mmCIF file of C-alpha atoms in Angstrom:
data_model
loop_
_atom_site.group_PDB
_atom_site.id
_atom_site.type_symbol
_atom_site.label_atom_id
_atom_site.label_comp_id
_atom_site.label_asym_id
_atom_site.label_seq_id
_atom_site.Cartn_x
_atom_site.Cartn_y
_atom_site.Cartn_z
ATOM 1 C CA MET A 1 81.639 15.271 113.328
ATOM 2 C CA THR A 2 81.985 18.717 111.793
ATOM 3 C CA THR A 3 84.215 18.723 108.730
ATOM 4 C CA LYS A 4 86.257 21.719 107.587
ATOM 5 C CA GLU A 5 83.801 22.313 104.771
ATOM 6 C CA ASP A 6 80.859 22.315 107.214
ATOM 7 C CA ALA A 7 82.478 24.744 109.712
ATOM 8 C CA PRO A 8 80.436 27.903 110.409
ATOM 9 C CA LEU A 9 81.728 31.053 108.762
ATOM 10 C CA PHE A 10 81.875 32.987 112.055
ATOM 11 C CA ASN A 11 82.680 31.355 115.380
ATOM 12 C CA ARG A 12 82.876 33.072 118.784
ATOM 13 C CA SER A 13 86.533 34.107 118.315
ATOM 14 C CA TYR A 14 85.754 35.809 115.016
ATOM 15 C CA LEU A 15 82.809 37.641 116.576
ATOM 16 C CA LYS A 16 85.030 38.979 119.336
ATOM 17 C CA LEU A 17 87.410 40.359 116.711
ATOM 18 C CA MET A 18 84.696 41.997 114.617
ATOM 19 C CA PRO A 19 84.504 45.325 116.564
ATOM 20 C CA VAL A 20 88.288 45.665 116.286
ATOM 21 C CA LEU A 21 88.254 44.957 112.550
ATOM 22 C CA VAL A 22 85.354 47.322 111.918
ATOM 23 C CA GLY A 23 87.092 50.039 113.922
ATOM 24 C CA ALA A 24 90.290 49.532 111.935
ATOM 25 C CA VAL A 25 88.415 49.762 108.616
ATOM 26 C CA ILE A 26 86.612 52.957 109.718
ATOM 27 C CA LEU A 27 89.929 54.488 110.814
ATOM 28 C CA TRP A 28 91.586 53.531 107.524
ATOM 29 C CA LEU A 29 88.727 54.989 105.484
ATOM 30 C CA SER A 30 88.827 58.156 107.562
ATOM 31 C CA LEU A 31 92.567 58.584 107.094
ATOM 32 C CA SER A 32 92.415 57.792 103.387
ATOM 33 C CA ASN A 33 89.812 60.550 102.946
ATOM 34 C CA GLN A 34 91.953 63.240 104.579
ATOM 35 C CA SER A 35 93.183 64.488 101.221
ATOM 36 C CA ASP A 36 89.595 65.394 100.255
ATOM 37 C CA LYS A 37 89.359 67.902 103.065
ATOM 38 C CA ALA A 38 90.049 71.604 102.722
ATOM 39 C CA PRO A 39 93.605 72.337 103.868
ATOM 40 C CA LYS A 40 93.878 74.328 107.067
ATOM 41 C CA ILE A 41 95.832 77.473 106.204
ATOM 42 C CA GLU A 42 97.124 79.608 109.046
ATOM 43 C CA THR A 43 97.905 83.280 108.501
ATOM 44 C CA LEU A 44 101.264 84.313 109.930
ATOM 45 C CA THR A 45 103.218 87.535 110.338
ATOM 46 C CA PRO A 46 104.404 89.389 108.218
ATOM 47 C CA ASP A 47 101.511 90.005 105.802
ATOM 48 C CA HIS A 48 101.010 87.497 102.989
ATOM 49 C CA THR A 49 102.784 84.742 104.929
ATOM 50 C CA TYR A 50 100.958 81.466 105.525
ATOM 51 C CA LEU A 51 101.480 78.045 107.107
ATOM 52 C CA VAL A 52 100.023 74.711 106.004
ATOM 53 C CA VAL A 53 100.719 71.450 107.831
ATOM 54 C CA HIS A 54 100.330 68.263 105.809
ATOM 55 C CA LYS A 55 101.607 64.887 107.041
ATOM 56 C CA GLN A 56 102.040 63.550 103.510
ATOM 57 C CA THR A 57 104.520 66.295 102.598
ATOM 58 C CA THR A 58 107.694 64.655 101.296
ATOM 59 C CA VAL A 59 110.046 67.647 101.641
ATOM 60 C CA PRO A 60 109.088 70.493 104.005
ATOM 61 C CA ALA A 61 109.575 73.661 101.985
ATOM 62 C CA LEU A 62 109.042 77.390 101.727
ATOM 63 C CA HIS A 63 107.207 78.485 98.583
ATOM 64 C CA LEU A 64 107.817 82.104 97.550
ATOM 65 C CA THR A 65 105.456 83.429 94.866
ATOM 66 C CA TYR A 66 106.446 86.595 92.999
ATOM 67 C CA ALA A 67 103.888 88.450 90.883
ATOM 68 C CA VAL A 68 105.017 88.851 87.268
ATOM 69 C CA ALA A 69 103.134 91.213 84.977
ATOM 70 C CA PRO A 70 101.674 89.229 82.045
ATOM 71 C CA GLY A 71 103.313 89.991 78.714
ATOM 72 C CA LEU A 72 100.381 91.395 76.756
ATOM 73 C CA SER A 73 101.976 93.724 74.251
ATOM 74 C CA TYR A 74 104.698 92.576 71.853
ATOM 75 C CA GLN A 75 107.439 94.231 73.895
ATOM 76 C CA GLN A 76 106.059 93.045 77.230
ATOM 77 C CA ALA A 77 105.927 89.452 75.987
ATOM 78 C CA GLU A 78 109.529 89.710 74.845
ATOM 79 C CA TYR A 79 110.716 91.051 78.220
ATOM 80 C CA ARG A 80 108.752 88.437 80.121
ATOM 81 C CA HIS A 81 110.220 85.623 78.046
ATOM 82 C CA ALA A 82 113.703 86.959 78.817
ATOM 83 C CA ILE A 83 112.990 87.075 82.566
ATOM 84 C CA GLN A 84 111.836 83.474 82.540
ATOM 85 C CA HIS A 85 114.909 82.362 80.616
ATOM 86 C CA ALA A 86 117.218 84.208 83.039
ATOM 87 C CA PHE A 87 115.395 82.637 86.012
ATOM 88 C CA ASN A 88 115.798 79.152 84.609
ATOM 89 C CA GLN A 89 119.481 79.713 83.895
ATOM 90 C CA ALA A 90 120.108 81.069 87.388
ATOM 91 C CA LEU A 91 118.452 78.014 88.949
ATOM 92 C CA GLY A 92 121.323 75.953 87.555
ATOM 93 C CA ASN A 93 123.478 77.392 90.346
ATOM 94 C CA TYR A 94 120.981 76.326 93.027
ATOM 95 C CA PRO A 95 120.232 72.609 92.556
ATOM 96 C CA ALA A 96 118.089 72.415 95.699
ATOM 97 C CA ILE A 97 115.735 75.172 94.484
ATOM 98 C CA SER A 98 113.066 74.670 91.841
ATOM 99 C CA ALA A 99 110.533 77.003 90.226
ATOM 100 C CA ASN A 100 107.108 76.869 88.602
ATOM 101 C CA TRP A 101 106.159 79.523 86.052
ATOM 102 C CA PHE A 102 102.652 80.784 85.384
ATOM 103 C CA ASP A 103 101.402 83.603 83.170
ATOM 104 C CA ASP A 104 101.226 86.118 86.037
ATOM 105 C CA ARG A 105 103.552 84.696 88.709
ATOM 106 C CA VAL A 106 106.538 82.508 89.476
ATOM 107 C CA THR A 107 106.958 80.331 92.583
ATOM 108 C CA LEU A 108 110.337 79.375 94.034
ATOM 109 C CA HIS A 109 110.359 76.158 96.071
ATOM 110 C CA ILE A 110 113.097 76.119 98.735
ATOM 111 C CA PRO A 111 113.606 73.144 101.091
ATOM 112 C CA VAL A 112 113.328 74.160 104.740
ATOM 113 C CA SER A 113 116.702 72.519 105.354
ATOM 114 C CA ARG A 114 118.323 75.231 103.194
ATOM 115 C CA ILE A 115 116.965 78.229 105.093
ATOM 116 C CA ARG A 116 117.722 77.677 108.751
ATOM 117 C CA SER A 117 119.679 80.202 110.832
ATOM 118 C CA GLY A 118 119.045 83.388 108.871
ATOM 119 C CA SER A 119 120.231 82.170 105.445
ATOM 120 C CA LEU A 120 117.081 83.052 103.450
ATOM 121 C CA PRO A 121 117.756 86.759 102.672
ATOM 122 C CA LYS A 122 121.320 85.970 101.565
ATOM 123 C CA LEU A 123 120.136 83.085 99.406
ATOM 124 C CA ILE A 124 117.488 85.190 97.660
ATOM 125 C CA ASP A 125 119.927 88.098 97.212
ATOM 126 C CA ALA A 126 122.434 85.808 95.528
ATOM 127 C CA PHE A 127 119.755 84.357 93.266
ATOM 128 C CA ILE A 128 118.447 87.811 92.283
ATOM 129 C CA THR A 129 121.984 88.951 91.463
ATOM 130 C CA ASP A 130 122.422 85.971 89.152
ATOM 131 C CA VAL A 131 119.116 86.716 87.404
ATOM 132 C CA PHE A 132 120.119 90.343 86.829
ATOM 133 C CA ASP A 133 123.500 89.277 85.427
ATOM 134 C CA LEU A 134 121.934 86.791 83.016
ATOM 135 C CA TYR A 135 119.072 89.017 81.878
ATOM 136 C CA PRO A 136 120.808 91.119 79.130
ATOM 137 C CA ASN A 137 121.832 88.064 77.083
ATOM 138 C CA ALA A 138 118.461 86.436 77.733
ATOM 139 C CA LEU A 139 116.735 89.516 76.303
ATOM 140 C CA LYS A 140 118.726 89.269 73.054
ATOM 141 C CA ARG A 141 117.739 85.628 72.673
ATOM 142 C CA ALA A 142 114.100 86.349 73.484
ATOM 143 C CA ALA A 143 113.920 89.061 70.826
ATOM 144 C CA ALA A 144 114.906 86.612 68.095
ATOM 145 C CA GLU A 145 112.632 83.807 69.311
ATOM 146 C CA HIS A 146 109.648 86.076 69.865
ATOM 147 C CA TYR A 147 109.938 87.590 66.394
ATOM 148 C CA LEU A 148 109.641 84.130 64.839
ATOM 149 C CA ASP A 149 106.665 83.247 67.057
ATOM 150 C CA GLN A 150 104.656 86.272 65.944
ATOM 151 C CA ASN A 151 104.702 85.222 62.296
ATOM 152 C CA GLU A 152 102.022 82.596 63.009
ATOM 153 C CA GLN A 153 98.429 83.671 62.255
ATOM 154 C CA GLN A 154 96.892 82.772 65.607
ATOM 155 C CA ALA A 155 99.712 84.554 67.424
ATOM 156 C CA GLN A 156 99.009 87.675 65.358
ATOM 157 C CA ALA A 157 95.322 87.510 66.232
ATOM 158 C CA LEU A 158 95.962 87.147 69.979
ATOM 159 C CA LEU A 159 98.524 89.950 69.884
ATOM 160 C CA ASN A 160 95.918 92.267 68.371
ATOM 161 C CA LEU A 161 93.555 91.310 71.192
ATOM 162 C CA THR A 162 96.004 91.823 74.042
ATOM 163 C CA GLN A 163 97.162 95.161 72.681
ATOM 164 C CA GLN A 164 93.558 96.364 72.846
ATOM 165 C CA ILE A 165 93.339 95.802 76.605
ATOM 166 C CA ALA A 166 93.116 99.354 77.877
ATOM 167 C CA GLY A 167 94.526 100.731 81.097
ATOM 168 C CA TYR A 168 97.109 97.983 81.442
ATOM 169 C CA ARG A 169 100.411 99.784 81.796
ATOM 170 C CA SER A 170 102.390 97.522 84.111
ATOM 171 C CA THR A 171 106.040 97.247 83.162
ATOM 172 C CA VAL A 172 107.602 93.832 82.639
ATOM 173 C CA SER A 173 111.157 93.784 83.969
ATOM 174 C CA VAL A 174 113.397 92.032 86.454
ATOM 175 C CA GLN A 175 113.019 95.074 88.714
ATOM 176 C CA GLN A 176 109.239 94.735 88.597
ATOM 177 C CA VAL A 177 109.356 91.089 89.668
ATOM 178 C CA PHE A 178 111.381 91.834 92.788
ATOM 179 C CA SER A 179 109.876 95.237 93.635
ATOM 180 C CA GLN A 180 107.217 93.663 95.898
ATOM 181 C CA PRO A 181 107.576 91.152 98.714
ATOM 182 C CA PRO A 182 106.693 87.578 97.749
ATOM 183 C CA LEU A 183 103.650 85.686 98.939
ATOM 184 C CA ALA A 184 105.165 83.098 101.298
ATOM 185 C CA LEU A 185 103.686 79.669 102.050
ATOM 186 C CA LEU A 186 105.501 77.516 104.617
ATOM 187 C CA GLU A 187 104.744 73.802 104.221
ATOM 188 C CA LEU A 188 105.573 71.494 107.153
ATOM 189 C CA THR A 189 104.783 67.908 108.113
ATOM 190 C CA SER A 190 103.983 68.891 111.715
ATOM 191 C CA ARG A 191 103.785 72.008 113.831
ATOM 192 C CA ASP A 192 107.159 73.367 114.875
ATOM 193 C CA LYS A 193 106.837 76.677 116.683
ATOM 194 C CA LYS A 194 110.564 77.402 116.868
ATOM 195 C CA LEU A 195 111.178 76.615 113.186
ATOM 196 C CA THR A 196 108.127 78.610 112.093
ATOM 197 C CA GLN A 197 109.249 81.621 114.113
ATOM 198 C CA ASP A 198 112.772 81.439 112.681
ATOM 199 C CA ILE A 199 111.541 81.312 109.074
ATOM 200 C CA THR A 200 108.889 84.033 109.498
ATOM 201 C CA GLN A 201 111.564 86.338 110.956
ATOM 202 C CA GLN A 202 113.655 85.712 107.842
ATOM 203 C CA ILE A 203 110.654 86.380 105.608
ATOM 204 C CA ALA A 204 110.049 89.635 107.500
ATOM 205 C CA ALA A 205 113.659 90.672 106.871
ATOM 206 C CA LEU A 206 113.272 89.802 103.191
ATOM 207 C CA SER A 207 109.946 91.645 102.869
ATOM 208 C CA SER A 208 111.019 94.764 104.768
ATOM 209 C CA ARG A 209 112.875 96.022 101.694
ATOM 210 C CA HIS A 210 109.684 96.348 99.670
ATOM 211 C CA ALA A 211 106.356 98.090 99.640
ATOM 212 C CA SER A 212 103.245 96.068 100.444
ATOM 213 C CA LEU A 213 102.174 93.369 98.009
ATOM 214 C CA ASP A 214 99.620 94.764 95.556
ATOM 215 C CA THR A 215 96.804 92.231 95.147
ATOM 216 C CA GLN A 216 94.323 94.487 93.319
ATOM 217 C CA ASP A 217 93.035 93.705 89.850
ATOM 218 C CA ALA A 218 92.594 96.552 87.396
ATOM 219 C CA SER A 219 91.821 97.479 83.806
ATOM 220 C CA SER A 220 89.360 96.243 81.237
ATOM 221 C CA LEU A 221 89.012 95.841 77.514
ATOM 222 C CA SER A 222 88.416 99.034 75.610
ATOM 223 C CA THR A 223 85.146 99.566 73.710
ATOM 224 C CA PRO A 224 84.429 96.423 71.647
ATOM 225 C CA SER A 225 85.685 96.830 68.121
ATOM 226 C CA SER A 226 86.453 94.964 64.907
ATOM 227 C CA ILE A 227 89.791 94.461 63.178
ATOM 228 C CA HIS A 228 90.190 93.328 59.585
ATOM 229 C CA LEU A 229 93.617 92.088 58.400
ATOM 230 C CA THR A 230 94.874 90.416 55.236
ATOM 231 C CA HIS A 231 97.742 88.013 54.544
ATOM 232 C CA ARG A 232 99.505 86.588 51.516
ATOM 233 C CA GLY A 233 98.616 82.966 52.227
ATOM 234 C CA THR A 234 95.377 81.031 51.990
ATOM 235 C CA GLY A 235 92.762 80.395 54.633
ATOM 236 C CA TYR A 236 90.619 82.501 56.935
ATOM 237 C CA LEU A 237 90.847 83.126 60.678
ATOM 238 C CA TYR A 238 88.086 84.605 62.833
ATOM 239 C CA MET A 239 88.529 85.481 66.504
ATOM 240 C CA LEU A 240 86.230 86.587 69.329
ATOM 241 C CA GLY A 241 88.250 87.905 72.272
ATOM 242 C CA GLN A 242 87.498 89.489 75.633
ATOM 243 C CA ALA A 243 89.358 90.736 78.681
ATOM 244 C CA ALA A 244 89.261 88.307 81.617
ATOM 245 C CA ARG A 245 90.323 89.090 85.173
ATOM 246 C CA ALA A 246 91.175 86.384 87.667
ATOM 247 C CA ASN A 247 89.023 87.917 90.403
ATOM 248 C CA THR A 248 85.863 87.845 88.250
ATOM 249 C CA MET A 249 86.121 84.281 86.935
ATOM 250 C CA ASP A 250 84.124 81.729 88.921
ATOM 251 C CA ASP A 251 83.186 78.039 88.861
ATOM 252 C CA THR A 252 80.400 78.694 86.355
ATOM 253 C CA ASP A 253 83.075 79.927 83.943
ATOM 254 C CA LEU A 254 85.045 76.737 84.586
ATOM 255 C CA VAL A 255 82.078 74.504 83.740
ATOM 256 C CA ALA A 256 81.043 76.670 80.775
ATOM 257 C CA SER A 257 84.514 76.567 79.225
ATOM 258 C CA GLN A 258 84.622 72.771 79.479
ATOM 259 C CA LEU A 259 81.207 72.392 77.845
ATOM 260 C CA LEU A 260 81.926 75.004 75.184
ATOM 261 C CA GLY A 261 85.065 73.114 74.202
ATOM 262 C CA GLN A 262 83.158 69.833 74.027
ATOM 263 C CA GLN A 263 80.392 71.373 71.915
ATOM 264 C CA LEU A 264 82.832 72.980 69.504
ATOM 265 C CA ALA A 265 84.725 69.701 69.116
ATOM 266 C CA THR A 266 81.467 67.965 68.156
ATOM 267 C CA LEU A 267 80.283 70.749 65.826
ATOM 268 C CA THR A 268 83.584 70.946 63.936
ATOM 269 C CA SER A 269 84.371 67.205 63.787
ATOM 270 C CA ASN A 270 82.931 66.742 60.283
ATOM 271 C CA SER A 271 83.835 70.139 58.836
ATOM 272 C CA ASP A 272 86.895 71.974 57.601
ATOM 273 C CA ILE A 273 86.789 74.334 60.612
ATOM 274 C CA GLN A 274 89.501 74.143 63.249
ATOM 275 C CA PHE A 275 88.985 75.825 66.606
ATOM 276 C CA ARG A 276 91.087 76.860 69.573
ATOM 277 C CA LEU A 277 89.931 78.131 72.974
ATOM 278 C CA VAL A 278 92.452 80.261 74.857
ATOM 279 C CA GLN A 279 91.774 81.260 78.461
ATOM 280 C CA LYS A 280 94.167 83.318 80.543
ATOM 281 C CA PRO A 281 92.260 85.007 83.383
ATOM 282 C CA LEU A 282 95.204 86.700 85.060
ATOM 283 C CA ARG A 283 96.145 89.334 87.603
ATOM 284 C CA PRO A 284 95.878 92.251 87.042
ATOM 285 C CA ILE A 285 94.271 91.581 83.642
ATOM 286 C CA GLY A 286 94.142 88.708 81.190
ATOM 287 C CA TYR A 287 92.011 87.527 78.297
ATOM 288 C CA ARG A 288 90.022 84.719 76.701
ATOM 289 C CA ALA A 289 89.502 84.049 73.020
ATOM 290 C CA LEU A 290 87.858 81.691 70.560
ATOM 291 C CA LEU A 291 89.792 81.297 67.304
ATOM 292 C CA LEU A 292 88.251 79.608 64.245
ATOM 293 C CA GLN A 293 90.149 78.758 61.049
ATOM 294 C CA LYS A 294 88.926 77.376 57.710
ATOM 295 C CA ASP A 295 89.795 77.366 54.017
ATOM 296 C CA SER A 296 86.703 79.276 52.869
ATOM 297 C CA PRO A 297 85.131 82.588 53.988
ATOM 298 C CA PHE A 298 83.053 82.748 57.168
ATOM 299 C CA LYS A 299 79.383 83.549 56.661
ATOM 300 C CA ALA A 300 77.722 86.428 58.520
ATOM 301 C CA GLY A 301 75.893 85.585 61.735
ATOM 302 C CA LEU A 302 78.358 82.901 62.800
ATOM 303 C CA GLU A 303 78.010 83.739 66.500
ATOM 304 C CA ASP A 304 74.194 83.529 66.471
ATOM 305 C CA ARG A 305 74.276 80.164 64.716
ATOM 306 C CA LEU A 306 76.774 78.811 67.227
ATOM 307 C CA LYS A 307 74.724 80.038 70.190
ATOM 308 C CA ALA A 308 71.492 78.592 68.798
ATOM 309 C CA THR A 309 73.074 75.207 68.072
ATOM 310 C CA ILE A 310 74.724 74.960 71.473
ATOM 311 C CA GLU A 311 71.511 75.917 73.267
ATOM 312 C CA GLN A 312 69.598 73.213 71.380
ATOM 313 C CA THR A 313 72.141 70.417 71.815
ATOM 314 C CA LEU A 314 73.595 70.981 75.287
ATOM 315 C CA THR A 315 71.992 68.620 77.822
ATOM 316 C CA ASN A 316 71.834 68.148 81.572
ATOM 317 C CA GLU A 317 73.522 64.760 81.117
ATOM 318 C CA GLN A 318 76.563 66.497 79.597
ATOM 319 C CA LEU A 319 76.541 68.978 82.470
ATOM 320 C CA ASP A 320 76.464 66.142 85.026
ATOM 321 C CA THR A 321 79.317 64.318 83.289
ATOM 322 C CA THR A 322 81.424 67.473 83.222
ATOM 323 C CA ARG A 323 80.750 68.193 86.889
ATOM 324 C CA THR A 324 81.768 64.649 87.832
ATOM 325 C CA LEU A 325 84.972 64.950 85.804
ATOM 326 C CA LEU A 326 85.910 68.317 87.344
ATOM 327 C CA VAL A 327 85.274 67.084 90.898
ATOM 328 C CA GLN A 328 87.451 64.019 90.306
ATOM 329 C CA GLN A 329 90.228 66.202 88.908
ATOM 330 C CA TYR A 330 89.949 68.391 92.001
ATOM 331 C CA ARG A 331 90.139 65.343 94.297
ATOM 332 C CA ASP A 332 93.256 64.207 92.452
ATOM 333 C CA GLN A 333 94.837 67.632 92.977
ATOM 334 C CA LEU A 334 94.119 67.551 96.693
ATOM 335 C CA ALA A 335 95.483 64.009 96.980
ATOM 336 C CA ASP A 336 98.825 64.778 95.309
ATOM 337 C CA SER A 337 101.251 66.733 97.533
ATOM 338 C CA GLN A 338 102.713 68.905 94.766
ATOM 339 C CA SER A 339 99.356 69.607 93.114
ATOM 340 C CA ARG A 340 97.846 70.393 96.508
ATOM 341 C CA ILE A 341 100.484 73.056 97.204
ATOM 342 C CA ALA A 342 100.005 74.526 93.732
ATOM 343 C CA LEU A 343 96.256 74.698 94.395
ATOM 344 C CA ILE A 344 96.766 76.419 97.765
ATOM 345 C CA ASN A 345 99.257 78.889 96.280
ATOM 346 C CA GLN A 346 96.857 79.729 93.468
ATOM 347 C CA GLY A 347 94.025 80.322 95.939
ATOM 348 C CA LEU A 348 96.153 82.609 98.105
ATOM 349 C CA PHE A 349 97.426 84.540 95.072
ATOM 350 C CA TYR A 350 93.912 85.190 93.765
ATOM 351 C CA ASN A 351 92.364 85.639 97.230
ATOM 352 C CA ARG A 352 90.147 82.578 96.837
ATOM 353 C CA PRO A 353 89.604 79.898 99.489
ATOM 354 C CA THR A 354 90.869 76.399 98.804
ATOM 355 C CA VAL A 355 87.797 74.279 99.575
ATOM 356 C CA SER A 356 87.290 70.582 100.195
ATOM 357 C CA ALA A 357 86.326 68.222 97.380
ATOM 358 C CA ASP A 358 82.809 67.951 98.813
ATOM 359 C CA GLN A 359 82.427 71.739 98.969
ATOM 360 C CA PHE A 360 83.643 72.012 95.375
ATOM 361 C CA ARG A 361 81.146 69.324 94.329
ATOM 362 C CA ASP A 362 78.292 71.134 96.091
ATOM 363 C CA THR A 363 79.212 74.394 94.349
ATOM 364 C CA LEU A 364 79.190 72.733 90.931
ATOM 365 C CA ASP A 365 75.892 70.978 91.714
ATOM 366 C CA ASP A 366 74.259 74.390 92.167
ATOM 367 C CA ILE A 367 75.213 75.461 88.630
ATOM 368 C CA THR A 368 72.296 75.057 86.235
ATOM 369 C CA LEU A 369 72.265 74.419 82.502
ATOM 370 C CA ALA A 370 70.603 77.802 81.959
ATOM 371 C CA GLN A 371 73.474 79.550 83.782
ATOM 372 C CA VAL A 372 76.042 77.720 81.659
ATOM 373 C CA ILE A 373 74.256 78.637 78.417
ATOM 374 C CA THR A 374 74.037 82.285 79.515
ATOM 375 C CA ARG A 375 77.776 82.348 80.201
ATOM 376 C CA ILE A 376 78.608 80.728 76.858
ATOM 377 C CA ASN A 377 76.380 83.253 75.070
ATOM 378 C CA GLU A 378 78.306 86.073 76.765
ATOM 379 C CA TRP A 379 81.560 84.614 75.492
ATOM 380 C CA LEU A 380 80.153 84.415 71.953
ATOM 381 C CA ASP A 381 78.650 87.920 71.976
ATOM 382 C CA PRO A 382 80.418 90.227 69.470
ATOM 383 C CA ASN A 383 78.985 93.230 71.321
ATOM 384 C CA ARG A 384 81.130 92.266 74.319
ATOM 385 C CA SER A 385 84.183 91.306 72.298
ATOM 386 C CA LEU A 386 86.942 92.366 70.025
ATOM 387 C CA THR A 387 86.329 90.590 66.718
ATOM 388 C CA LEU A 388 89.140 89.999 64.257
ATOM 389 C CA LEU A 389 89.135 88.607 60.732
ATOM 390 C CA ILE A 390 92.269 87.629 58.801
ATOM 391 C CA GLU A 391 91.692 86.687 55.160
ATOM 392 C CA PRO A 392 93.727 86.331 51.951
ATOM 393 C CA LEU A 393 94.602 89.407 49.886
#
């Protein structure tokens, strides 16, 4: 007699079920991997209007991205801070609408349920009116806050860098934000031709009041130069800064910045040097900077010593680890609904395709250690940079 313990693991009934179970597992794995794929983005009319369909979307929404000139000079930064404050105050009157701010743009997120039947232009008009009304008081507040911010040494150094960016003359004002039509991304859970047509007609009505959206990058840093400042305190600050445009930054820059930060953290861990990497590759023009602070004077040839040390210590194992980390972060972004939309919006704004996780991995795999070292050396080259030293009187 066969006991329960002696029973075969698979009998005929189990074997009959196996194809069904295997098929179910394959289907589940296939569905669970959908988030890794590149989102299908459909171009609509009018210009700069797009549709993305994603089943995991929790709230179908329209995302309107307005270009905002980065605040590079002291006055521009003050105006931009005031605009952001006025925006955030105005949103208090529209609980269904939310916004995400970036250095060169702002995105309004509006549930589709709020913009049926021609209500979008009226809604945006009302919001813009509120922003304009709130702006004067916001500017007064920003002036006081920004003045206090600029007393910090690193802020002074970065301000000297951004003011050296030549050719950048864009105004920063509420009028500037709304002088161009927004980039519009419609996010739905399934295709709905009637709804899509209704919303695109409203976007067309909203956009018809403006000139075409300017997506061109411009300007560059003036001839590399050196600035020497003094202060009444103690300590020394040294900065290497360069102009950085969003349309010229690539995945090699992404990997290089990660590895440069790791190397600097290791090199400064047992010293009195503190470092900060700032990267703002923006549209139409941004910047990147390495700031170093210590209690004693910096010796000449700092950049060459840094480059030589990094070239000797940076390994392919570190490169592989960084690539793996970046790919996983990218997968996480694609898997999360909100992060996925932010990624798509960013790609559309900078005219870059939003690729699948596998495509991103393949791109990073093609980046060599020599390419990364070359890019880091360019960042640490004083002949390409504005160099600034702040030291005690």
